[in-house]
């Protein structure tokens, strides 16, 4: 019998705090709903769009827009920033909405035991990549 996965809450909070700080550096200056900014990074283009903005939270959509690839969908995710706690958490990605902190394995949708942690870790690595590679904002037409 395999050992049951137990989420590491302090590690998850550190990851979400780091994601919040890094995302704040990439967001459009004006965080009103509908505002967006596009970044060019090593031949790929990414767009951050503010989907919802309230006093305590902001929800953004982050998606790769180029280069277009016919045989798979480009990465996209929705991320909620909680301003009072200064954390950011992935809400949805690739037709997966709401992540549990832990999944039993195996399961019908083949989620990993630590799917929530993995997707937030992916966001952290993507943000780190963007900031290290030097993002270049493009003017929106």
CSV table of C-alpha atoms in Angstrom, one decimal:
chain,number,residue,atom,x,y,z
A,1,UNK,CA,0.0,0.0,0.0
A,2,UNK,CA,1.4,3.4,-0.9
A,3,UNK,CA,1.7,6.2,1.6
A,4,UNK,CA,-1.0,8.9,1.4
A,5,UNK,CA,0.1,12.3,0.1
A,6,UNK,CA,-0.1,15.1,2.7
A,7,UNK,CA,0.1,18.6,1.4
A,8,UNK,CA,2.9,20.8,2.8
A,9,UNK,CA,0.9,23.9,3.8
A,10,UNK,CA,3.9,26.1,4.7
A,11,UNK,CA,5.6,25.2,1.4
A,12,UNK,CA,2.4,25.9,-0.6
A,13,UNK,CA,2.0,29.3,1.1
A,14,UNK,CA,5.7,30.2,0.3
A,15,UNK,CA,5.1,29.2,-3.3
A,16,UNK,CA,1.9,31.3,-3.5
A,17,UNK,CA,3.6,34.3,-1.9
A,18,UNK,CA,6.4,34.1,-4.4
A,19,UNK,CA,4.0,33.8,-7.3
A,20,UNK,CA,2.1,36.9,-6.1
A,21,UNK,CA,5.3,39.0,-5.9
A,22,UNK,CA,6.5,37.9,-9.4
A,23,UNK,CA,3.0,38.4,-11.0
A,24,UNK,CA,2.7,41.9,-9.6
A,25,UNK,CA,5.8,42.8,-11.7
A,26,UNK,CA,4.2,41.6,-14.9
A,27,UNK,CA,0.7,42.9,-14.5
A,28,UNK,CA,-0.6,45.8,-16.6
A,29,UNK,CA,-0.1,49.2,-14.8
A,30,UNK,CA,-3.9,49.7,-14.7
A,31,UNK,CA,-5.6,46.6,-13.1
A,32,UNK,CA,-9.1,47.4,-14.4
A,33,UNK,CA,-11.1,44.5,-15.9
A,34,UNK,CA,-10.3,44.0,-19.6
A,35,UNK,CA,-6.8,45.5,-19.4
A,36,UNK,CA,-4.1,43.3,-20.9
A,37,UNK,CA,-0.5,43.3,-21.7
A,38,UNK,CA,1.4,41.1,-24.1
A,39,UNK,CA,5.0,39.9,-23.6
A,40,UNK,CA,7.5,38.6,-26.2
A,41,UNK,CA,9.9,36.1,-24.6
A,42,UNK,CA,12.4,34.2,-26.8
A,43,UNK,CA,10.0,33.9,-29.8
A,44,UNK,CA,6.9,33.1,-27.8
A,45,UNK,CA,4.1,35.6,-27.1
A,46,UNK,CA,2.1,35.6,-23.8
A,47,UNK,CA,-0.9,37.7,-22.8
A,48,UNK,CA,-2.0,38.6,-19.3
A,49,UNK,CA,-5.5,39.9,-19.1
A,50,UNK,CA,-7.3,41.3,-16.0
A,51,UNK,CA,-10.6,39.3,-15.9
A,52,UNK,CA,-11.9,40.6,-12.6
A,53,UNK,CA,-10.7,43.3,-10.2
A,54,UNK,CA,-12.1,43.9,-6.7
A,55,UNK,CA,-10.7,45.6,-3.6
A,56,UNK,CA,-9.2,42.4,-2.2
A,57,UNK,CA,-8.7,40.2,-5.3
A,58,UNK,CA,-7.7,40.3,-8.9
A,59,UNK,CA,-8.3,37.4,-11.3
A,60,UNK,CA,-6.1,37.3,-14.4
A,61,UNK,CA,-5.9,35.1,-17.4
A,62,UNK,CA,-2.5,34.1,-18.6
A,63,UNK,CA,-2.1,32.5,-22.0
A,64,UNK,CA,0.4,31.8,-24.7
A,65,UNK,CA,-0.7,33.3,-28.0
A,66,UNK,CA,2.2,32.4,-30.3
A,67,UNK,CA,3.7,30.4,-31.9
A,68,UNK,CA,0.5,28.6,-32.9
A,69,UNK,CA,0.9,24.8,-32.8
A,70,UNK,CA,-1.8,22.7,-34.5
A,71,UNK,CA,-1.4,19.5,-32.5
A,72,UNK,CA,-1.9,20.7,-29.0
A,73,UNK,CA,-3.5,23.6,-27.1
A,74,UNK,CA,-1.3,26.4,-26.0
A,75,UNK,CA,-0.8,26.9,-22.2
A,76,UNK,CA,-3.5,29.0,-20.5
A,77,UNK,CA,-4.4,29.5,-16.9
A,78,UNK,CA,-6.6,31.6,-14.7
A,79,UNK,CA,-4.9,33.0,-11.5
A,80,UNK,CA,-6.4,34.7,-8.5
A,81,UNK,CA,-4.3,37.2,-6.6
A,82,UNK,CA,-5.4,37.8,-2.9
A,83,UNK,CA,-4.1,41.3,-2.1
A,84,UNK,CA,-4.7,41.1,1.7
A,85,UNK,CA,-2.8,37.9,2.1
A,86,UNK,CA,-0.3,38.7,-0.8
A,87,UNK,CA,-0.7,35.2,-2.4
A,88,UNK,CA,-1.6,34.1,-5.9
A,89,UNK,CA,-3.2,30.7,-6.7
A,90,UNK,CA,-4.0,29.0,-10.0
A,91,UNK,CA,-7.8,28.7,-10.3
A,92,UNK,CA,-8.0,26.8,-13.6
A,93,UNK,CA,-5.9,25.5,-16.5
A,94,UNK,CA,-6.4,23.4,-19.6
A,95,UNK,CA,-10.1,22.6,-18.8
A,96,UNK,CA,-9.4,21.8,-15.2
A,97,UNK,CA,-11.4,24.0,-12.8
A,98,UNK,CA,-10.9,23.9,-9.0
A,99,UNK,CA,-8.0,21.9,-7.7
A,100,UNK,CA,-8.2,19.7,-4.6
A,101,UNK,CA,-5.2,19.9,-2.2
A,102,UNK,CA,-4.9,16.1,-2.5
A,103,UNK,CA,-6.2,13.5,-4.9
A,104,UNK,CA,-6.4,9.8,-4.3
A,105,UNK,CA,-4.5,7.8,-6.9
A,106,UNK,CA,-5.5,6.4,-9.3
A,107,UNK,CA,-8.5,8.5,-10.0
A,108,UNK,CA,-10.9,8.8,-13.0
A,109,UNK,CA,-9.3,12.0,-14.4
A,110,UNK,CA,-5.8,10.8,-13.7
A,111,UNK,CA,-4.8,13.8,-11.6
A,112,UNK,CA,-1.5,13.5,-9.7
A,113,UNK,CA,-1.7,13.2,-5.9
A,114,UNK,CA,-0.3,16.7,-5.6
A,115,UNK,CA,-1.9,18.3,-8.8
A,116,UNK,CA,-2.6,21.6,-7.1
A,117,UNK,CA,1.0,22.0,-5.9
A,118,UNK,CA,2.4,21.0,-9.3
A,119,UNK,CA,0.3,23.5,-11.3
A,120,UNK,CA,1.3,26.3,-8.9
A,121,UNK,CA,4.9,25.2,-9.2
A,122,UNK,CA,4.5,25.4,-13.0
A,123,UNK,CA,3.3,29.0,-12.6
A,124,UNK,CA,6.3,29.8,-10.4
A,125,UNK,CA,8.7,28.3,-12.9
A,126,UNK,CA,7.1,30.1,-15.8
A,127,UNK,CA,7.2,33.5,-14.0
A,128,UNK,CA,10.9,32.9,-13.0
A,129,UNK,CA,11.6,32.1,-16.7
A,130,UNK,CA,9.9,35.3,-17.9
A,131,UNK,CA,11.7,37.5,-15.4
A,132,UNK,CA,15.1,35.9,-16.0
A,133,UNK,CA,14.8,36.0,-19.8
A,134,UNK,CA,13.8,39.7,-19.7
A,135,UNK,CA,10.3,40.2,-20.8
A,136,UNK,CA,9.5,42.8,-23.4
A,137,UNK,CA,6.0,44.3,-23.3
A,138,UNK,CA,4.4,44.8,-26.7
A,139,UNK,CA,2.0,47.6,-27.5
A,140,UNK,CA,-1.6,46.4,-27.8
A,141,UNK,CA,-3.2,47.3,-31.1
